[in-house]
mmCIF file of C-alpha atoms and ligand atoms in Angstrom:
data_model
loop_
_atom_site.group_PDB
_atom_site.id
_atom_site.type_symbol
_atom_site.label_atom_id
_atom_site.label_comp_id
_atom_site.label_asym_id
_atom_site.label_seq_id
_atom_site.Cartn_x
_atom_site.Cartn_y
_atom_site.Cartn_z
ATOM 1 C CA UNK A 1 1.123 -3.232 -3.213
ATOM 2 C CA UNK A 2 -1.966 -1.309 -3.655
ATOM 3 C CA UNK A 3 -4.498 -2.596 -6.505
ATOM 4 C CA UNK A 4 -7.652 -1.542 -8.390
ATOM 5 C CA UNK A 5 -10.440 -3.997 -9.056
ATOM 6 C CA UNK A 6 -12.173 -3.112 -11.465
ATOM 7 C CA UNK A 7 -15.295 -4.756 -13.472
ATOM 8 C CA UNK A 8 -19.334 -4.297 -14.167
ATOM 9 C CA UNK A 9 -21.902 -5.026 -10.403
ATOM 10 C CA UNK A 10 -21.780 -8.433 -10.079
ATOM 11 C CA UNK A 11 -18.631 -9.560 -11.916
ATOM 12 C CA UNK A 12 -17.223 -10.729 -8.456
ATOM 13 C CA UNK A 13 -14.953 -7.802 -7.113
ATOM 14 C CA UNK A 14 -16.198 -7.604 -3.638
ATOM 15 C CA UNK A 15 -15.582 -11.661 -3.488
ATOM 16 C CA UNK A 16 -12.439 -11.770 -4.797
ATOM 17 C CA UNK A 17 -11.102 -9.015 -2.580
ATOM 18 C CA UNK A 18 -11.863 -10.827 0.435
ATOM 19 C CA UNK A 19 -10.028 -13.911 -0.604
ATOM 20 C CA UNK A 20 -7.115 -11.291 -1.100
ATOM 21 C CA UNK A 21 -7.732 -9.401 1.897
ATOM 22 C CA UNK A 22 -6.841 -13.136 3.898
ATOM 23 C CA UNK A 23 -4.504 -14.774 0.967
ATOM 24 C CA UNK A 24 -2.594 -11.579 0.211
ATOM 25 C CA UNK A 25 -3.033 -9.551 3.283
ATOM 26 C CA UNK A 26 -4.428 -6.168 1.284
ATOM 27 C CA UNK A 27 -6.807 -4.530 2.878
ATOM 28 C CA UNK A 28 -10.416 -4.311 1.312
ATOM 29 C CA UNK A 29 -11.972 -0.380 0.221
ATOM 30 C CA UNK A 30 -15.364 -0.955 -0.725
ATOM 31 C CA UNK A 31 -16.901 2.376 -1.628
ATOM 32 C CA UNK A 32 -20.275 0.639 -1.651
ATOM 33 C CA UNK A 33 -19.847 -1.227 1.735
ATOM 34 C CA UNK A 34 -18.604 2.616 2.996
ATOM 35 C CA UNK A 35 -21.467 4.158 1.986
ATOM 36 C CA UNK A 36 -23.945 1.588 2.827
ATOM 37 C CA UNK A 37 -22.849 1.856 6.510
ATOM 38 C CA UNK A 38 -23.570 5.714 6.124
ATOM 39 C CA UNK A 39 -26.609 5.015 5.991
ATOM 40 C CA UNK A 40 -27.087 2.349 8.238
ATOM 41 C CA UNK A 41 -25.855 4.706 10.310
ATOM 42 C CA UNK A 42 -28.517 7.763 9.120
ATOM 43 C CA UNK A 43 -25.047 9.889 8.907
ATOM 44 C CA UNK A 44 -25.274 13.066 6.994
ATOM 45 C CA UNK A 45 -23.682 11.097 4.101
ATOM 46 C CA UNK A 46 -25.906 8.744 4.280
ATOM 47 C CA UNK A 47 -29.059 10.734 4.129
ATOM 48 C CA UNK A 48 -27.865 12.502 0.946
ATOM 49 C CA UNK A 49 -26.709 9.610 -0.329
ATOM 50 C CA UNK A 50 -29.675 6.871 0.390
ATOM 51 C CA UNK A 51 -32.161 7.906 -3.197
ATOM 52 C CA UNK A 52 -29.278 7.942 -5.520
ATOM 53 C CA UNK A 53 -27.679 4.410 -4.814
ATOM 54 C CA UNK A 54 -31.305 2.928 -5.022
ATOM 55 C CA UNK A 55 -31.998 4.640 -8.346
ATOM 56 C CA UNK A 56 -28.512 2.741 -9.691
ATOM 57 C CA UNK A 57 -26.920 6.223 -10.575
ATOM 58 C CA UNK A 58 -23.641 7.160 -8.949
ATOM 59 C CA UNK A 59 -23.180 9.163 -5.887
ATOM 60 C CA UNK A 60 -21.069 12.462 -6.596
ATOM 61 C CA UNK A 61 -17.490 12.314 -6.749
ATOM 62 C CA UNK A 62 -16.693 14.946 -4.138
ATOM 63 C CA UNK A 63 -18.695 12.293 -1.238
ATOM 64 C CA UNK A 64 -16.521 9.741 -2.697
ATOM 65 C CA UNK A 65 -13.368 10.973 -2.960
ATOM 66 C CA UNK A 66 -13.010 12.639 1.001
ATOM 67 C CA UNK A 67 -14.279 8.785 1.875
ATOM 68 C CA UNK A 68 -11.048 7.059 0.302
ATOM 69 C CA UNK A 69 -9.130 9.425 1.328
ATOM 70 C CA UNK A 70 -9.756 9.469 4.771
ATOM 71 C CA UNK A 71 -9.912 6.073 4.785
ATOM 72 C CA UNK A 72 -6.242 5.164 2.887
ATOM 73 C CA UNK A 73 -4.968 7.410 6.330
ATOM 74 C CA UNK A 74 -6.447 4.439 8.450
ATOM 75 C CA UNK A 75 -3.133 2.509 9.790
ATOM 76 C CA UNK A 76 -4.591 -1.029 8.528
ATOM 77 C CA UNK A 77 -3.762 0.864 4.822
ATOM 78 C CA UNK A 78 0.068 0.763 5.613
ATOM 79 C CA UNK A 79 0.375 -2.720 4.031
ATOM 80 C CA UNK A 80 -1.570 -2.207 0.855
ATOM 81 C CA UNK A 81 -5.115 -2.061 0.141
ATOM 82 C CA UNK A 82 -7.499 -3.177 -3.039
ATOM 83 C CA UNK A 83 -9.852 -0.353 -3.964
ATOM 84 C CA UNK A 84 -13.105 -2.082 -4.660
ATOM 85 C CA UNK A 85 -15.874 -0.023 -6.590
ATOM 86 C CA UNK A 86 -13.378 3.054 -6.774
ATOM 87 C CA UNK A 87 -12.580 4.901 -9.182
ATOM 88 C CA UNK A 88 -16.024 5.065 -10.875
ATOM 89 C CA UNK A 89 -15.305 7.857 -13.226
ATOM 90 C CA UNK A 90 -12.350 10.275 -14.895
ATOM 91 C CA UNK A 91 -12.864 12.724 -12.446
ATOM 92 C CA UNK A 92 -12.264 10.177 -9.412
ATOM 93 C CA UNK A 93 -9.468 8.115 -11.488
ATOM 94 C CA UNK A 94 -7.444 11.727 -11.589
ATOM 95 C CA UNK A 95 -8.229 12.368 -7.971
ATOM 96 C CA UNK A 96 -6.833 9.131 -7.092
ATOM 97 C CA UNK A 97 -3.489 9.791 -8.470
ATOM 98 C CA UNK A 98 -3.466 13.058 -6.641
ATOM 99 C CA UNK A 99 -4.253 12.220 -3.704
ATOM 100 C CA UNK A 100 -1.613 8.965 -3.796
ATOM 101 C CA UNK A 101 0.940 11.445 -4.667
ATOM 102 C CA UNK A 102 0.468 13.768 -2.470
ATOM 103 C CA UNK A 103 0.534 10.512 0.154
ATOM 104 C CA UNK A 104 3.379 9.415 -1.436
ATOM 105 C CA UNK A 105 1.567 6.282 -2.635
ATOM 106 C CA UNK A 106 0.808 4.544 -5.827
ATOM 107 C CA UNK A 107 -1.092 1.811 -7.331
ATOM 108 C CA UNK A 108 0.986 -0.988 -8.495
ATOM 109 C CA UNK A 109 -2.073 -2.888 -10.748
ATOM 110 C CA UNK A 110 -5.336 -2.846 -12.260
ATOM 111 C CA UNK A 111 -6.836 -5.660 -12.746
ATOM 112 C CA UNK A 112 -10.426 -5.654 -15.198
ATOM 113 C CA UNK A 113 -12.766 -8.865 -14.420
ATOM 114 C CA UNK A 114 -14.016 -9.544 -17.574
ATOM 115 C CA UNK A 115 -17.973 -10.727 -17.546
ATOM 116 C CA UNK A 116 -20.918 -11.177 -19.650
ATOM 117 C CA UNK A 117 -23.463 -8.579 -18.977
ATOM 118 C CA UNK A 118 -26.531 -10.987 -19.236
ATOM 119 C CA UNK A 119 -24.700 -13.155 -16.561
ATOM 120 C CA UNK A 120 -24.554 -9.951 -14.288
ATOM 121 C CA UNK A 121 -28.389 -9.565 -13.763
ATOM 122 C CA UNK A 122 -28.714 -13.066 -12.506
ATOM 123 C CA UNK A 123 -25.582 -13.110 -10.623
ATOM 124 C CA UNK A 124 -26.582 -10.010 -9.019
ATOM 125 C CA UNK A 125 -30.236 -10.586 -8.644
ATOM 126 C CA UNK A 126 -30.180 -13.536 -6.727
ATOM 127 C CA UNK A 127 -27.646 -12.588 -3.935
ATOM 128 C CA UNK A 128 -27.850 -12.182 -0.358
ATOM 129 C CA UNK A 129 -25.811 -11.996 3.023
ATOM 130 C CA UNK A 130 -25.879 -13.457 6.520
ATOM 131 C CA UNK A 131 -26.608 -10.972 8.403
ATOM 132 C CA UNK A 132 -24.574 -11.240 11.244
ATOM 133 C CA UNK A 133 -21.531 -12.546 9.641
ATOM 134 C CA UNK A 134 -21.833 -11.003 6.251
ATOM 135 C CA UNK A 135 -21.166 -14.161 4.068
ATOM 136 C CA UNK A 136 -22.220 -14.114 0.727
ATOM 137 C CA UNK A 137 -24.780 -16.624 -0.702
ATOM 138 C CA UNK A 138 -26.501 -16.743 -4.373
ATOM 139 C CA UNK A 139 -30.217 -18.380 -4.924
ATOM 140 C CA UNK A 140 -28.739 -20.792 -7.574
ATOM 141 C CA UNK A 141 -25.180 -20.992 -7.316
ATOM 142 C CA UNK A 142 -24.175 -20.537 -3.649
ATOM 143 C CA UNK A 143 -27.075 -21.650 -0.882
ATOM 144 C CA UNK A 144 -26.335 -22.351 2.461
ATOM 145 C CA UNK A 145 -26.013 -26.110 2.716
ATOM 146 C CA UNK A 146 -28.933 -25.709 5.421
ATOM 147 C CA UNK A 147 -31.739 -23.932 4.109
ATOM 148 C CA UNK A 148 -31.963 -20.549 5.837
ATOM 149 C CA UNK A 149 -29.013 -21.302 8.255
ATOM 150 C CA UNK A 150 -25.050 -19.550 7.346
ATOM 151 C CA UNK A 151 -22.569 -22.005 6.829
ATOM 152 C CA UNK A 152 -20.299 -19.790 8.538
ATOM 153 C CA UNK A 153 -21.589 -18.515 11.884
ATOM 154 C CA UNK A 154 -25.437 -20.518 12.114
ATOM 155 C CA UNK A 155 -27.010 -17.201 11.719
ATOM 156 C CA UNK A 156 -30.853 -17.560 10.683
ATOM 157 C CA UNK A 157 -31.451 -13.695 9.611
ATOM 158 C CA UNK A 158 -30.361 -12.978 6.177
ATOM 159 C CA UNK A 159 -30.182 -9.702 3.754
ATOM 160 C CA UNK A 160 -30.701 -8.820 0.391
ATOM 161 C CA UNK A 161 -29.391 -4.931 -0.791
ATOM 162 C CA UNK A 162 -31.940 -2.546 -1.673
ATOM 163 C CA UNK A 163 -30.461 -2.036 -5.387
ATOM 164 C CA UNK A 164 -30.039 -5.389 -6.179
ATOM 165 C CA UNK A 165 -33.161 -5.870 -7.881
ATOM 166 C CA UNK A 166 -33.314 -5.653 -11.596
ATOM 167 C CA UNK A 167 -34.319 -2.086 -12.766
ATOM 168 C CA UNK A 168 -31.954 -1.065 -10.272
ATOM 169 C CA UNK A 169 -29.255 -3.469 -11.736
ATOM 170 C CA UNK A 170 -29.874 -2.356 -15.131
ATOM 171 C CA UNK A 171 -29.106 1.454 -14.354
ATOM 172 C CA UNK A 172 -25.911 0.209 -12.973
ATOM 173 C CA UNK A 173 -24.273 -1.547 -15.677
ATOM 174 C CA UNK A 174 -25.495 1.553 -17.406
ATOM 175 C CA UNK A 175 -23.804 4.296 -15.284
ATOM 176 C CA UNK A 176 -20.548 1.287 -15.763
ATOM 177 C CA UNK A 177 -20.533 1.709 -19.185
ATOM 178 C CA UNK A 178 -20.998 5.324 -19.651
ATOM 179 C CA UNK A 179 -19.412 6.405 -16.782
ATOM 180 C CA UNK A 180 -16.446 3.940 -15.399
ATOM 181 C CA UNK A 181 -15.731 1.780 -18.708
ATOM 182 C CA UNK A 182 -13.814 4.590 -19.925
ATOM 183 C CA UNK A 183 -11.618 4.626 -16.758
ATOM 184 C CA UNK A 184 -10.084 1.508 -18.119
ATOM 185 C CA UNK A 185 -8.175 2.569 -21.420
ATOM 186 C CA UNK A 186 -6.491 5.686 -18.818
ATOM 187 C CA UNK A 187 -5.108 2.758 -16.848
ATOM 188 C CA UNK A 188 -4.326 0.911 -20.161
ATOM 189 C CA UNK A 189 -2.046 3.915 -21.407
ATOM 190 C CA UNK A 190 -0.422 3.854 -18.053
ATOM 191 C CA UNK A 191 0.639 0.596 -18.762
ATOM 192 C CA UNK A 192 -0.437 -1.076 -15.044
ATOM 193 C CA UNK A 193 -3.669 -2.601 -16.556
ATOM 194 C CA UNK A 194 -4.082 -6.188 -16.817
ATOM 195 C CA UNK A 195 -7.250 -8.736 -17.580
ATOM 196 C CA UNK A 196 -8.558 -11.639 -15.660
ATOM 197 C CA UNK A 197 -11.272 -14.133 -16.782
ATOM 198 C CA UNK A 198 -14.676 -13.339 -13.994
ATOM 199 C CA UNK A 199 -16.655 -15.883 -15.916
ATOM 200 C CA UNK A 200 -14.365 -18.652 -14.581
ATOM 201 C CA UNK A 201 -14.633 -20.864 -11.572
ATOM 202 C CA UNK A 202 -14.278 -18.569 -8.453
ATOM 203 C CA UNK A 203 -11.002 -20.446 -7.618
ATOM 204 C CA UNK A 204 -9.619 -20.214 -11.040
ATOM 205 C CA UNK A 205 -10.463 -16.136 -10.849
ATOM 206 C CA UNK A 206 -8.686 -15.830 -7.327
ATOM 207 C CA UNK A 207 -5.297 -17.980 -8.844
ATOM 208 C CA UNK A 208 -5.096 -16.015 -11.714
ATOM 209 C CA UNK A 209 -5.549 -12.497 -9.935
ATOM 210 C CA UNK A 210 -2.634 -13.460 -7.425
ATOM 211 C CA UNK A 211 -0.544 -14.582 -10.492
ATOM 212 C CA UNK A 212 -0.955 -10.920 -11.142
ATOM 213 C CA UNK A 213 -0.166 -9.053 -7.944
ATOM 214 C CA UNK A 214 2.584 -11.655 -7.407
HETATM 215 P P1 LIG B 301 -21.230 -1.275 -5.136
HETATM 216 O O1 LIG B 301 -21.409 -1.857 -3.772
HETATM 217 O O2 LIG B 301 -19.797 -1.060 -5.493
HETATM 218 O O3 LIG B 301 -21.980 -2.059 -6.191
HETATM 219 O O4 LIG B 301 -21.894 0.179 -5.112
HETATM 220 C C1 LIG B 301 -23.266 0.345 -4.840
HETATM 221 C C2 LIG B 301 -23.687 1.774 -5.157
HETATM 222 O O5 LIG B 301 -22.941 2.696 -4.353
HETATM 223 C C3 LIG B 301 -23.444 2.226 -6.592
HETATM 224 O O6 LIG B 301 -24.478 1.829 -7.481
HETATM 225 C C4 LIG B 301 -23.379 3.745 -6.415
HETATM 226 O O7 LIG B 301 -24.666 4.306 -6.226
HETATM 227 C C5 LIG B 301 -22.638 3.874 -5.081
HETATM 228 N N1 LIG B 301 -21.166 3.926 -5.272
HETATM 229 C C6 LIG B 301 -20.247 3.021 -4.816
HETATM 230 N N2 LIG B 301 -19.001 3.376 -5.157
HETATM 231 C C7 LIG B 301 -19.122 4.528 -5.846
HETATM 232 C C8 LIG B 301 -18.187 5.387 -6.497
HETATM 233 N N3 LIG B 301 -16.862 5.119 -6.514
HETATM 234 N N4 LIG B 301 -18.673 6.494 -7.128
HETATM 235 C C9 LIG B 301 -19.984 6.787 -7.136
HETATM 236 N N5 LIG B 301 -20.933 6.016 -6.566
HETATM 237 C C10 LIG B 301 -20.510 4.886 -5.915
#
């Protein structure tokens, strides 16, 4: 099955579609994580790119779209995939349903993590990555259980992205609810939309999505 995440920065999409990349073996597509490689990489995409995701504001549609859809082509796709920060707007939402007709695909569900936008900023603000093995850590919530050394792989060099600070997090959850809020009553009137609670325990969140997808 092929699923939408969808939800305000922070509300825990890339998390939970990590756990369902091993529990439910869907593959991850994290427009962000795409686009921040881009410019790891000083691509051509990147470059253009690089101003607009640190102002918050969304990167144009047409970058966007030839990403996914080069990207649903990858074999790893063939068993089903969770799009992760995509759609963002109409004009991608109707792109998507193009383009996964003309692949002779669909999307099965979408699933809304509902969150409280005050929660977001601190959620969001104090986050940061090992960077070697890319696990996820949180000031408050989520340190490593040896201060300054991953859990995971004993890295000692962590990361913190570029717009996670809060101006930058604030233009966000504005461009969400001007721009991809809207996205969500489309899905609604397709009748493939459902809600999950993303203020509950991270567990609790990752049960109740698989109840979903089945
Ligand atoms: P994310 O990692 O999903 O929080 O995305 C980080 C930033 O990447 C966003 O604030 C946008 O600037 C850009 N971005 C990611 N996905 C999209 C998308 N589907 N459409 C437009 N911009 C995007």
């Amino acid at each position: 099955m092929n699923v939408i995440l969808l939800g305000p920065p922070g509300c825990g999409k890339g998390t939970q579609a990590k756990r369902l990349e091993k529990t439910k073996g869907l593959v991850q597509l994290s427009t962000g994580d795409m686009l921040r490689k881009e410019i790891a990489e000083k691509s051509d995409v990147g470059v253009l790119v690089s101003d607009v995701m640190d102002s918050g504001q969304l990167v144009s549609d047409d970058i966007i779209i030839k990403l996914i859809s080069v990207r649903i082509d990858a074999p790893d796709c063939k068993n089903g995939f969770i799009l992760d920060g995509f759609p963002r707007t109409m004009a991608q939402a109707d792109a998507l349903s193009q383009m996964l007709t003309h692949k002779g695909l669909s999307v099965g569900k979408v699933i809304e993590l509902k969150v409280d936008d005050d929660a977001m900023i601190s959620r969001i603000t104090g986050r940061f990555s090992c960077s070697s093995c890319g696990t996820g850590y949180h000031d408050e919530f989520n340190r490593p259980r040896k201060a300054g050394v991953c859990d995971v792989c004993c890295g000692v060099v962590f990361t913190r992205r570029a717009d996670d600070n809060e101006e930058t997090v604030r233009s966000r959850l504005v461009a969400y609810r001007e721009q991809t809020a809207p996205i969500i009553a489309f899905y609604d009137k397709m009748g493939i939309l459902s809600r999950v609670d993303g203020m509950a325990d991270i567990d609790k969140v990752e049960a109740d999505l698989i109840a979903v997808i089945g």
